[in-house]
Coordinates of C-alpha atoms in Angstrom, one line a residue:
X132 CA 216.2 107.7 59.3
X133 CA 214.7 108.0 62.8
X134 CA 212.1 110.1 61.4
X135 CA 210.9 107.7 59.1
X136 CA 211.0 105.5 61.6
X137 CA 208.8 107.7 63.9
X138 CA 206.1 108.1 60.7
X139 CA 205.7 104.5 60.3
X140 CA 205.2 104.2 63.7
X141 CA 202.9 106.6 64.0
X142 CA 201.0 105.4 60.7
X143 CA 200.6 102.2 61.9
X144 CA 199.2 102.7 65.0
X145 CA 197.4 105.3 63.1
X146 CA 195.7 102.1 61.3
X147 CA 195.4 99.9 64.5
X148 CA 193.3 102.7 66.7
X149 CA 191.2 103.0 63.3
X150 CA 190.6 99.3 63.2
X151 CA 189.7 99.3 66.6
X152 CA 187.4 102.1 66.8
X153 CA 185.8 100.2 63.6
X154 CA 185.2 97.0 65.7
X155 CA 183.9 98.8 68.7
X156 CA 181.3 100.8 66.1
X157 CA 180.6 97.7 65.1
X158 CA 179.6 96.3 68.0
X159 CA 178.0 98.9 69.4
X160 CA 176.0 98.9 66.2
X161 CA 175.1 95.5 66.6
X162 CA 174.2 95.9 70.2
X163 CA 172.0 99.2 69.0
X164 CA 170.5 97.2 66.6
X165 CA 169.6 93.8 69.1
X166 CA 168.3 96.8 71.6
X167 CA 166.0 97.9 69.0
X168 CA 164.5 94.9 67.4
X169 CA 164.1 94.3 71.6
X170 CA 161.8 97.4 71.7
X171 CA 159.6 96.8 68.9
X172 CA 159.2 93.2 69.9
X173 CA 158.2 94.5 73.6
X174 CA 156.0 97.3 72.0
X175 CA 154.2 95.1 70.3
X176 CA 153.3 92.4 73.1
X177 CA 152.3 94.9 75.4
X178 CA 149.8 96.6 74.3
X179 CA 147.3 95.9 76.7
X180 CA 143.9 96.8 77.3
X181 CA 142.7 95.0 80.3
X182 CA 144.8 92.5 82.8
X183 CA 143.7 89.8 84.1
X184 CA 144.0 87.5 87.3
X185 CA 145.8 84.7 86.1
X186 CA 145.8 80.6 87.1
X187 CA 148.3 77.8 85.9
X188 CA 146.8 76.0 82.7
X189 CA 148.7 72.8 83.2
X190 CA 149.2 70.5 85.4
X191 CA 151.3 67.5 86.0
X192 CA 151.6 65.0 88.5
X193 CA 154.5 63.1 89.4
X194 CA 155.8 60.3 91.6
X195 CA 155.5 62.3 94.9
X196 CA 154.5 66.2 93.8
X197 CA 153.1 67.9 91.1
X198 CA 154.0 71.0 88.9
X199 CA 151.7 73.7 87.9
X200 CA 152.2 75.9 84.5
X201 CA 151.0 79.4 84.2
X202 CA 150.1 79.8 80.0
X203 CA 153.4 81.6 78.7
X204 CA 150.8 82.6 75.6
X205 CA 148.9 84.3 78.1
X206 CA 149.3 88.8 77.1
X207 CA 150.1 89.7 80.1
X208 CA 153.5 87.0 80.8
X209 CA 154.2 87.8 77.0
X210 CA 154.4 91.4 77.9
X211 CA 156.6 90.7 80.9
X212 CA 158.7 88.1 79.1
X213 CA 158.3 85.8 81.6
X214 CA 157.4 82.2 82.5
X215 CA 155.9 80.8 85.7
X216 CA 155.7 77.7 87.4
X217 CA 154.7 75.9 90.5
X218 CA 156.0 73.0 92.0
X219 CA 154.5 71.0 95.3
X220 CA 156.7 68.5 97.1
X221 CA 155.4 65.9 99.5
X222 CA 158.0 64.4 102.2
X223 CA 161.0 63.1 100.8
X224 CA 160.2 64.4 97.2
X225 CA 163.2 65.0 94.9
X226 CA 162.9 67.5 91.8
X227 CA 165.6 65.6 89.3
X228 CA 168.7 67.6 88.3
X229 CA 167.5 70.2 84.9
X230 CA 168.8 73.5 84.4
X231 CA 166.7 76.5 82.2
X232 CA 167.5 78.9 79.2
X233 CA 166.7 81.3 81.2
X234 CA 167.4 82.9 84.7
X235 CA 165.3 81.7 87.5
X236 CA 164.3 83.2 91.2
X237 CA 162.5 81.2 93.9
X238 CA 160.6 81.6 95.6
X239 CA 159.3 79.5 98.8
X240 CA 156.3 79.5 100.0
X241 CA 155.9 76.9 102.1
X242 CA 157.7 74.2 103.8
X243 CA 161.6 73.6 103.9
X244 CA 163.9 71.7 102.4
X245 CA 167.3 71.4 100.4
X246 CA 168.9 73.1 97.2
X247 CA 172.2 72.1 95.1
X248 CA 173.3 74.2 92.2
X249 CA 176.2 72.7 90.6
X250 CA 178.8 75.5 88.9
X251 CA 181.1 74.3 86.3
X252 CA 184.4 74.3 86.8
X253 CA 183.7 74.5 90.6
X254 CA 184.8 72.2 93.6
X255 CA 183.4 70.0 95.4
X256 CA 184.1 72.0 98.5
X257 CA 181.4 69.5 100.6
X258 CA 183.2 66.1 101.4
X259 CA 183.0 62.7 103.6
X260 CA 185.3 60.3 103.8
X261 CA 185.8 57.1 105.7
X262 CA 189.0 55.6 107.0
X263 CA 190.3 52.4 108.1
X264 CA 190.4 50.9 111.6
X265 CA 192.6 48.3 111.6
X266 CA 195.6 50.4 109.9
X267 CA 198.3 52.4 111.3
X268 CA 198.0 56.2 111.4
X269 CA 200.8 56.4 108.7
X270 CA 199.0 53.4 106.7
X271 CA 195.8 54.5 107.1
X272 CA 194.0 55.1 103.3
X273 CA 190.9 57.5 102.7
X274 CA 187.8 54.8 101.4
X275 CA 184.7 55.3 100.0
X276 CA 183.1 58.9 100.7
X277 CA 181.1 61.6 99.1
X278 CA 182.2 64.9 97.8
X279 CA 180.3 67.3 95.9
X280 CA 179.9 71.0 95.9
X281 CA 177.7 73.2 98.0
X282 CA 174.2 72.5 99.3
X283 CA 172.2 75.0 100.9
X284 CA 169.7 74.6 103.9
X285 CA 166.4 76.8 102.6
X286 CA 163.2 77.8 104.4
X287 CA 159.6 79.5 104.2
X288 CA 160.4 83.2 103.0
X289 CA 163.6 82.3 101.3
X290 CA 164.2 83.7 97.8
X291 CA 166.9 81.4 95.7
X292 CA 168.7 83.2 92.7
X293 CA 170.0 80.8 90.3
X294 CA 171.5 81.9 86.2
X295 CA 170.8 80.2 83.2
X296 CA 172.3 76.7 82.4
X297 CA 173.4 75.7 85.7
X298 CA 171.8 72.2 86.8
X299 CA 170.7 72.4 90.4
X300 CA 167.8 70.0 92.6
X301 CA 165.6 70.5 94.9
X302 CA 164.8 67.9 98.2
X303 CA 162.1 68.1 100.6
X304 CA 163.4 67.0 103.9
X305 CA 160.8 68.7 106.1
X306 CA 157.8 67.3 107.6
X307 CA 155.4 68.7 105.5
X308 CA 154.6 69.7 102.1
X309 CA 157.0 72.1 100.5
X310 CA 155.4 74.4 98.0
X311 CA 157.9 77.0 95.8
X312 CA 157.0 79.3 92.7
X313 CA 159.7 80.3 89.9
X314 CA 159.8 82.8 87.6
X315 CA 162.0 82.6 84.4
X316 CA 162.7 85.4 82.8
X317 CA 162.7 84.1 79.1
X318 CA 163.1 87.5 77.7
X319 CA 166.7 87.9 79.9
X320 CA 170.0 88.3 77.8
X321 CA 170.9 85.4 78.8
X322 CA 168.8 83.6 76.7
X323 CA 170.0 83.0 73.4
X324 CA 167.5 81.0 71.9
X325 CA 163.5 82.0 71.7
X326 CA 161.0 83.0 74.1
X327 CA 159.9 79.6 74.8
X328 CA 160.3 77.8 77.8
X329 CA 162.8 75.0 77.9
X330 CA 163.4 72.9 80.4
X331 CA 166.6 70.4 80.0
X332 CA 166.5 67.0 82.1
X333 CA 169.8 65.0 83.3
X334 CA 167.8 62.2 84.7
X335 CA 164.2 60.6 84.3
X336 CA 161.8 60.8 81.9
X337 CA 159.5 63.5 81.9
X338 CA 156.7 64.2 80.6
X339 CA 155.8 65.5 77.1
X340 CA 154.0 68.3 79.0
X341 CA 156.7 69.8 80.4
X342 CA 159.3 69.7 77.5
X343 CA 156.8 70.7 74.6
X344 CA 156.4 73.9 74.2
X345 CA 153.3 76.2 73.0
X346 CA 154.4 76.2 69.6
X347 CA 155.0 72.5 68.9
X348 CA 152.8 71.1 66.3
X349 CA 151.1 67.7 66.9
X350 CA 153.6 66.0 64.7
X351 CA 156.4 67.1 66.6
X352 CA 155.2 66.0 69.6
X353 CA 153.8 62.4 67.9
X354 CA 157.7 62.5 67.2
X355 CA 159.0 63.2 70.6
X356 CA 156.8 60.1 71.8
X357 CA 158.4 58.0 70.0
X358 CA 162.0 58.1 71.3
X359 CA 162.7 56.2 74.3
X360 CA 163.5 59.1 76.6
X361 CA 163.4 63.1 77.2
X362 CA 166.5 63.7 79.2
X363 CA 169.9 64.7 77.9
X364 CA 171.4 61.5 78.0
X365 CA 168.8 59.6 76.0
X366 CA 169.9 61.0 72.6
X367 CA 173.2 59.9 72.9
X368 CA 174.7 56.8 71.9
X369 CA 175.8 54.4 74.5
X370 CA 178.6 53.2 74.0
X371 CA 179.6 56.8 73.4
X372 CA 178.6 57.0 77.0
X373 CA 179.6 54.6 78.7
X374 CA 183.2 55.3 77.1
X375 CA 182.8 59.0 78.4
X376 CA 182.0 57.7 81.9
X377 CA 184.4 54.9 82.1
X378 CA 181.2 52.4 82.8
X379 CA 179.6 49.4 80.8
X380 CA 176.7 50.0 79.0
X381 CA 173.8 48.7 81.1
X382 CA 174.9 51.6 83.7
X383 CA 174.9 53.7 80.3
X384 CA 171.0 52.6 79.8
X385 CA 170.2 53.6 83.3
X386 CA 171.3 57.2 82.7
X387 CA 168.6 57.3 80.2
X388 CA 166.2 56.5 81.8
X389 CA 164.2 54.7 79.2
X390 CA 161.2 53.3 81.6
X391 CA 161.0 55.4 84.3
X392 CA 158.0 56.8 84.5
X393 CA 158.2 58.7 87.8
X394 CA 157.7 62.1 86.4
X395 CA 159.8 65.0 87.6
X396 CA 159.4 64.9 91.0
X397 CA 160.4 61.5 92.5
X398 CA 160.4 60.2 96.3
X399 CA 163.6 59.2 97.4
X400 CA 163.7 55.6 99.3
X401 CA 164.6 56.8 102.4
X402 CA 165.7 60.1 103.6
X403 CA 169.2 61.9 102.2
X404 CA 172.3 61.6 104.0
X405 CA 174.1 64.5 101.7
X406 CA 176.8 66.1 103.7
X407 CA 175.8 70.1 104.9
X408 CA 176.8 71.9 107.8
X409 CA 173.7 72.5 110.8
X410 CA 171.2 74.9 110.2
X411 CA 173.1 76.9 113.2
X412 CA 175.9 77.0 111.2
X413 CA 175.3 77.7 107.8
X414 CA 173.1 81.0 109.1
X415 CA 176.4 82.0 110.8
X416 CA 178.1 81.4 108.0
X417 CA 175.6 83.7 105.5
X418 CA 175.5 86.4 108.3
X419 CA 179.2 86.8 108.0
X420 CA 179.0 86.6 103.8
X421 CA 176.7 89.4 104.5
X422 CA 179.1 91.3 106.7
X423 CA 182.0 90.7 104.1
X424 CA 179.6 91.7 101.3
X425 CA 178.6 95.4 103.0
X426 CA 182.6 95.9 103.6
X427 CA 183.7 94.8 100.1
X428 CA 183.2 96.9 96.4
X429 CA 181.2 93.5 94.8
X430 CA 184.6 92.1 92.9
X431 CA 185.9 89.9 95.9
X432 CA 182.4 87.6 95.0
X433 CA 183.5 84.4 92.3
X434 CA 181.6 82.6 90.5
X435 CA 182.3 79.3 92.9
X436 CA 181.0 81.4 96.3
X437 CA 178.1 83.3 94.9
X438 CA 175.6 83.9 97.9
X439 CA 172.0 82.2 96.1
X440 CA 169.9 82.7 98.7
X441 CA 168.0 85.5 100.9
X442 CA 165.0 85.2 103.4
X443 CA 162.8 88.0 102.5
X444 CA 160.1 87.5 104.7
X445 CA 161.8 88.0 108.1
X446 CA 159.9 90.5 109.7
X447 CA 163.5 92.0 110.9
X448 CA 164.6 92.8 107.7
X449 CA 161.4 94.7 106.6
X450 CA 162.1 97.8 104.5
X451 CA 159.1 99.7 105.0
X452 CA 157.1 99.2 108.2
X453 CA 153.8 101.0 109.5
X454 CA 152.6 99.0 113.1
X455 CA 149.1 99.7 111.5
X456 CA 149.4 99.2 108.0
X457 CA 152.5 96.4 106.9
X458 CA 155.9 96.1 106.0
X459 CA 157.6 95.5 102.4
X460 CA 161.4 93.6 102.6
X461 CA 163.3 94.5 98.7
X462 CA 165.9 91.5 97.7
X463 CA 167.9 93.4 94.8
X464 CA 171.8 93.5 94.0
X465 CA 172.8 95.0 97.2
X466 CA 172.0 92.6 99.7
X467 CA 172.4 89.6 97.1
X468 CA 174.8 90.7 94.3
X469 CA 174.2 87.4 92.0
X470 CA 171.2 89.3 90.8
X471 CA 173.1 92.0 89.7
X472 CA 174.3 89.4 86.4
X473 CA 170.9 88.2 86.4
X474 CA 169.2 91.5 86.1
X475 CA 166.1 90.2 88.6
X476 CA 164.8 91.5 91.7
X477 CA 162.2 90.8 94.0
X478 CA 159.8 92.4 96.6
X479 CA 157.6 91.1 99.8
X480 CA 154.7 92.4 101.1
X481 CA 152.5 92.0 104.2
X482 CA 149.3 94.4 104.9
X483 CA 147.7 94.4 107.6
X484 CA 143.8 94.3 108.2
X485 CA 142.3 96.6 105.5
X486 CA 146.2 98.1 104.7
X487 CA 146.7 100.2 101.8
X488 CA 150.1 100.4 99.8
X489 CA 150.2 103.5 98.3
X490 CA 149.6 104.2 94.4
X491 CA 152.9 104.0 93.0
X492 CA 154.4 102.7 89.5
X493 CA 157.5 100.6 88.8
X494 CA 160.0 102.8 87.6
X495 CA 162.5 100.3 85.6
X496 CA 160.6 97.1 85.6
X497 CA 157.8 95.0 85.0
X498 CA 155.9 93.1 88.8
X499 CA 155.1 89.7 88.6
X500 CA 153.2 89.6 91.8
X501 CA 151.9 86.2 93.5
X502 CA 149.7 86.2 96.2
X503 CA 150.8 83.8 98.9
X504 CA 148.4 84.5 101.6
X505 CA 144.9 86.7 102.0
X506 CA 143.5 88.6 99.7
X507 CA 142.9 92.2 98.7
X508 CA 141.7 94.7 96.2
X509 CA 144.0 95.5 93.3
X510 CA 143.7 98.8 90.5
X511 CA 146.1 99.2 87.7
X512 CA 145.9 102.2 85.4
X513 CA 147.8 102.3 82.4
X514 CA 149.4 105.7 80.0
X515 CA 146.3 107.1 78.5
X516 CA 144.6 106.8 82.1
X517 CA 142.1 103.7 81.6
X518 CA 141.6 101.4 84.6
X519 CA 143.3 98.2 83.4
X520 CA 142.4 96.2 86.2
X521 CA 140.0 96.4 89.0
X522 CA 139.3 93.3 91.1
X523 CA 140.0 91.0 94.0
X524 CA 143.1 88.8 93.8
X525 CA 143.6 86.1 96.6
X526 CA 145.8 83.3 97.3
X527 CA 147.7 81.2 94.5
X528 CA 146.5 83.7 91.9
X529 CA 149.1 85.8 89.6
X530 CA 149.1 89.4 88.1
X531 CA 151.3 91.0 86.3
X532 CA 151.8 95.1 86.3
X533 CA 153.3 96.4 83.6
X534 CA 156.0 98.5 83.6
X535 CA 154.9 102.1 84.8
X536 CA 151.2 101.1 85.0
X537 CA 150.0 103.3 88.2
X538 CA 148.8 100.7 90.9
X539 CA 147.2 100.5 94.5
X540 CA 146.5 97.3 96.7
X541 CA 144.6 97.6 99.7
X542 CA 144.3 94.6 101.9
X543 CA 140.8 92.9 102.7
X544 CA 139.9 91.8 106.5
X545 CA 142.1 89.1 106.8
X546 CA 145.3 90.7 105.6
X547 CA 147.0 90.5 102.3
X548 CA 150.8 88.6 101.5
X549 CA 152.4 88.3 98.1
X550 CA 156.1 87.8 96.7
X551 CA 156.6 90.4 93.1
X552 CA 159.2 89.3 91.2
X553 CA 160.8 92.0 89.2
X554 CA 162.5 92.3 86.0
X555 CA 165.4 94.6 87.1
X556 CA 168.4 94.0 89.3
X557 CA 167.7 97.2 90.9
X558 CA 163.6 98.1 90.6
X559 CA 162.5 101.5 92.3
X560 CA 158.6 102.5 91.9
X561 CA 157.6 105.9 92.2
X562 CA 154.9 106.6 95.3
X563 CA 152.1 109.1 94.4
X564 CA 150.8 109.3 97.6
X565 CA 152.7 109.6 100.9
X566 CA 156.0 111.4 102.1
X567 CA 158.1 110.4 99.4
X568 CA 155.9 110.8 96.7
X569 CA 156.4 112.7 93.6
X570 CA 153.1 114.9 94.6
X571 CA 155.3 116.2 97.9
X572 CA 158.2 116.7 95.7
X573 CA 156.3 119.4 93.4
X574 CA 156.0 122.6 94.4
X575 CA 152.5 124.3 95.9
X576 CA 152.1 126.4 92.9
X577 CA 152.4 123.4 90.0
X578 CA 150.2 121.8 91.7
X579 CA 147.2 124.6 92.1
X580 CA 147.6 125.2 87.9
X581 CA 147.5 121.6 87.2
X582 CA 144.8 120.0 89.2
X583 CA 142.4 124.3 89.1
X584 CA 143.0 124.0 93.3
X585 CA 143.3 126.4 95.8
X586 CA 146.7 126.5 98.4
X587 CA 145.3 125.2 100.8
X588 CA 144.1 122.1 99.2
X589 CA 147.4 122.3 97.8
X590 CA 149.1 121.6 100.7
X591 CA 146.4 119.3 102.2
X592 CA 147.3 117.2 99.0
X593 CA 151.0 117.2 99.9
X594 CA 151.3 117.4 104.0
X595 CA 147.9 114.8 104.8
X596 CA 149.9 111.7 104.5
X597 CA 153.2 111.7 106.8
X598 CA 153.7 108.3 106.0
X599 CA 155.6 107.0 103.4
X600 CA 154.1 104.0 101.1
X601 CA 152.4 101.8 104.0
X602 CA 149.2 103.5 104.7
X603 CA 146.4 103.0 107.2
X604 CA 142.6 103.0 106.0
X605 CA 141.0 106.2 107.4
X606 CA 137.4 107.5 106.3
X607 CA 137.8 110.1 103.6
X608 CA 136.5 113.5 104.6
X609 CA 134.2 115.2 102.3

């Protein structure tokens, strides 16, 4: 008796493990499979002959800014997977509530200003509240106030992480213009629809340029006219909104926005009021996230206290520095883990006067790099050793270096600045030149067989350079 009892157990979770070894196969499989068709689609858009500088292709202009789209069609962003846009705020300019398909970083060039990012699920953590005078402390009633969740103080040099499908705003409260570039990353996981760029609206109506994408055909887009709005609450009934807001239905029109024509960027009537601690306060507060971060093993982060944002830029928090040549500051998943789900990274550079950042390749990821001040000279070599690229790339101007091309800037007389966004949480290159290059790594001897050289030169190859990717100009020696 209790051994049949034992056999049937043992049978049936015989049969259970089998099933679930069969499911995680199966999965795997799947995953395999989704990994491959990945590949060939990737292998296919980038094989590229020559790169080129690249300028937005559209431009659209809005109530009080105007937004700037790279050509997602264009080789090189197909390669990368990417999309790229620009926006320019002037004072008191409000980019309307939207969220993407994809994950975003951005990056701000110029100016300050505000961000919001509202998580589902999340609470409104950020609250006022008024109460009344003429009551008795026990009597006395909270009125009307404001409560919402997080908003977040940003400035020149800040990079802001933000995932797919959460809505979040932008507000210039500065006194200047403030000028930011994104980068979606279309070809991320996270994306379960195509490759194009989508864009989805909870207020205003913008324009057809924005929301139609490359592949629309004229029809489709005579179609789109035709309706009387393009955010997400136009296509709904509404009654069925009003009911689902608990409002009558001329506040239901409102939401869709049927004659507003203010574009995407709007100016606000007077100055925001939104509650946010000081500027003094809020850095305090991110220096001691930081400190918590360094101490903790990642888990302690939720999803309602992710940290979004990280000034690359400050000259303190360089990386690499060379008094004579620049510095380069990394933003990856160590020192701002959200981009460890969104698999992005980013990298700033500064050379000085005629500086030279050493040939090196991306190891893990494709550079998206956009020059934000200066100019300089730029080569990219790709696998079969052809010079790809060869030119001068200055300010506002975007080029894209694929994925273990070899590349060298050098900056011209009046230095050179750029933000590269890359497509890895955690992207390493691989310096050719310099003290940790892979040419000091080999030993003497591989080197004299594979370049016909004597020791000496051998070692003049390896020991010249004792710095280690920042390098100062110096006349070569013949």
């Amino acid at each position: 008796m209790g051994y049949s009892s034992l056999l049937s157990l043992s049978l049936c979770a015989l049969v259970l493990l089998s099933s679930c070894y069969a499911q995680i196969e199966q999965v795997t499989a799947r995953q395999h499979q989704q990994q491959r068709r990945g590949l060939e689609r990737f292998q296919s858009q980038c094989q590229l002959q020559n790169l080129n500088v690249l300028q937005p292709n559209r431009k659209i202009k809005s109530e009080a800014g105007t937004t700037e789209i790279w050509d997602q069609s264009q080789e090189e962003l197909q390669c990368a997977g990417v999309v790229v846009v620009r926006h320019k705020f002037e004072q008191r300019g409000l980019l309307l509530p939207s969220f993407n398909n994809a994950p975003q970083l951005m990056y701000i060039v110029q100016g300050r200003g505000i961000h919001g990012a509202a998580f589902p699920g999340c609470p409104e953590t950020f609250q006022s509240t008024q109460q009344s005078q003429h009551q008795r402390p026990s009597e006395r009633r909270q009125q009307s106030g404001d409560e919402h969740q997080k908003v977040r103080e940003f400035r020149e040099g800040d990079i802001i992480a933000l995932p797919a499908g959460v809505s979040h705003w932008i507000y210039n409260n500065g006194q200047s213009q403030l000028v930011l570039v994104s980068l979606v990353d279309q070809s991320n996981f996270a994306n379960q629809l195509d490759p194009n760029y989508r864009k989805f609206f909870l207020a205003g109506n913008p324009q057809e340029e924005v929301q139609a994408s490359l592949q629309d055909r004229e029809s489709e887009r005579e179609e789109r006219r035709e309706r009387r709005g393009n955010n997400i609450f136009s296509g709904l009934d509404e009654r069925t909104l009003a009911d689902a807001f608990n409002i009558d239905t001329q506040l239901a029109k409102k939401l869709q926005s049927q004659d507003d024509r203010r574009g995407i960027i709007v100016r606000a009537k007077e100055d925001f009021q939104v509650v946010r601690p000081g500027r003094q306060q809020e850095e305090e507060y991110e220096h001691e996230e930081r400190r918590r971060e360094s101490r903790d093993n990642g888990l302690e982060e939720t999803f309602c206290t992710m940290r979004l944002k990280h000034n690359i830029a400050d000259p303190k928090r360089a990386d690499i520095y060379n008094p004579r040549a620049g510095r380069i500051s990394t933003v990856n998943s160590y020192n701002l883990p959200i981009l460890n789900s969104l698999r992005l990274s980013a990298e700033h550079g500064t050379l000085y006067r005629n500086g030279i950042y050493a040939p090196h390749w991306n190891i893990n990821a494709h550079s998206i790099v956009y020059v934000t001040r200066g100019s300089g000279r730029c080569q990219i070599v790709d696998n079969n050793g052809n010079q790809v690229f060869n030119d001068r790339v200055q300010e506002g101007q975007l080029l894209v270096v694929p994925q273990n091309f070899a590349v060298v800037k050098q900056a011209s007389s009046e230095g050179f600045e750029w933000i590269a966004f890359k497509t890895n949480e955690n992207a390493k290159i691989s310096p050719l030149a310099g003290r940790t290059s892979v040419t000091r790594a080999i030993p003497e001897e591989v080197l004299m067989n594979s370049f016909r050289i004597s020791r000496e030169e051998a070692r003049r190859l390896k020991f010249n350079r004792q710095e280690t990717s920042l390098l100062q100009p110096v006349r070569s020696q013949e």
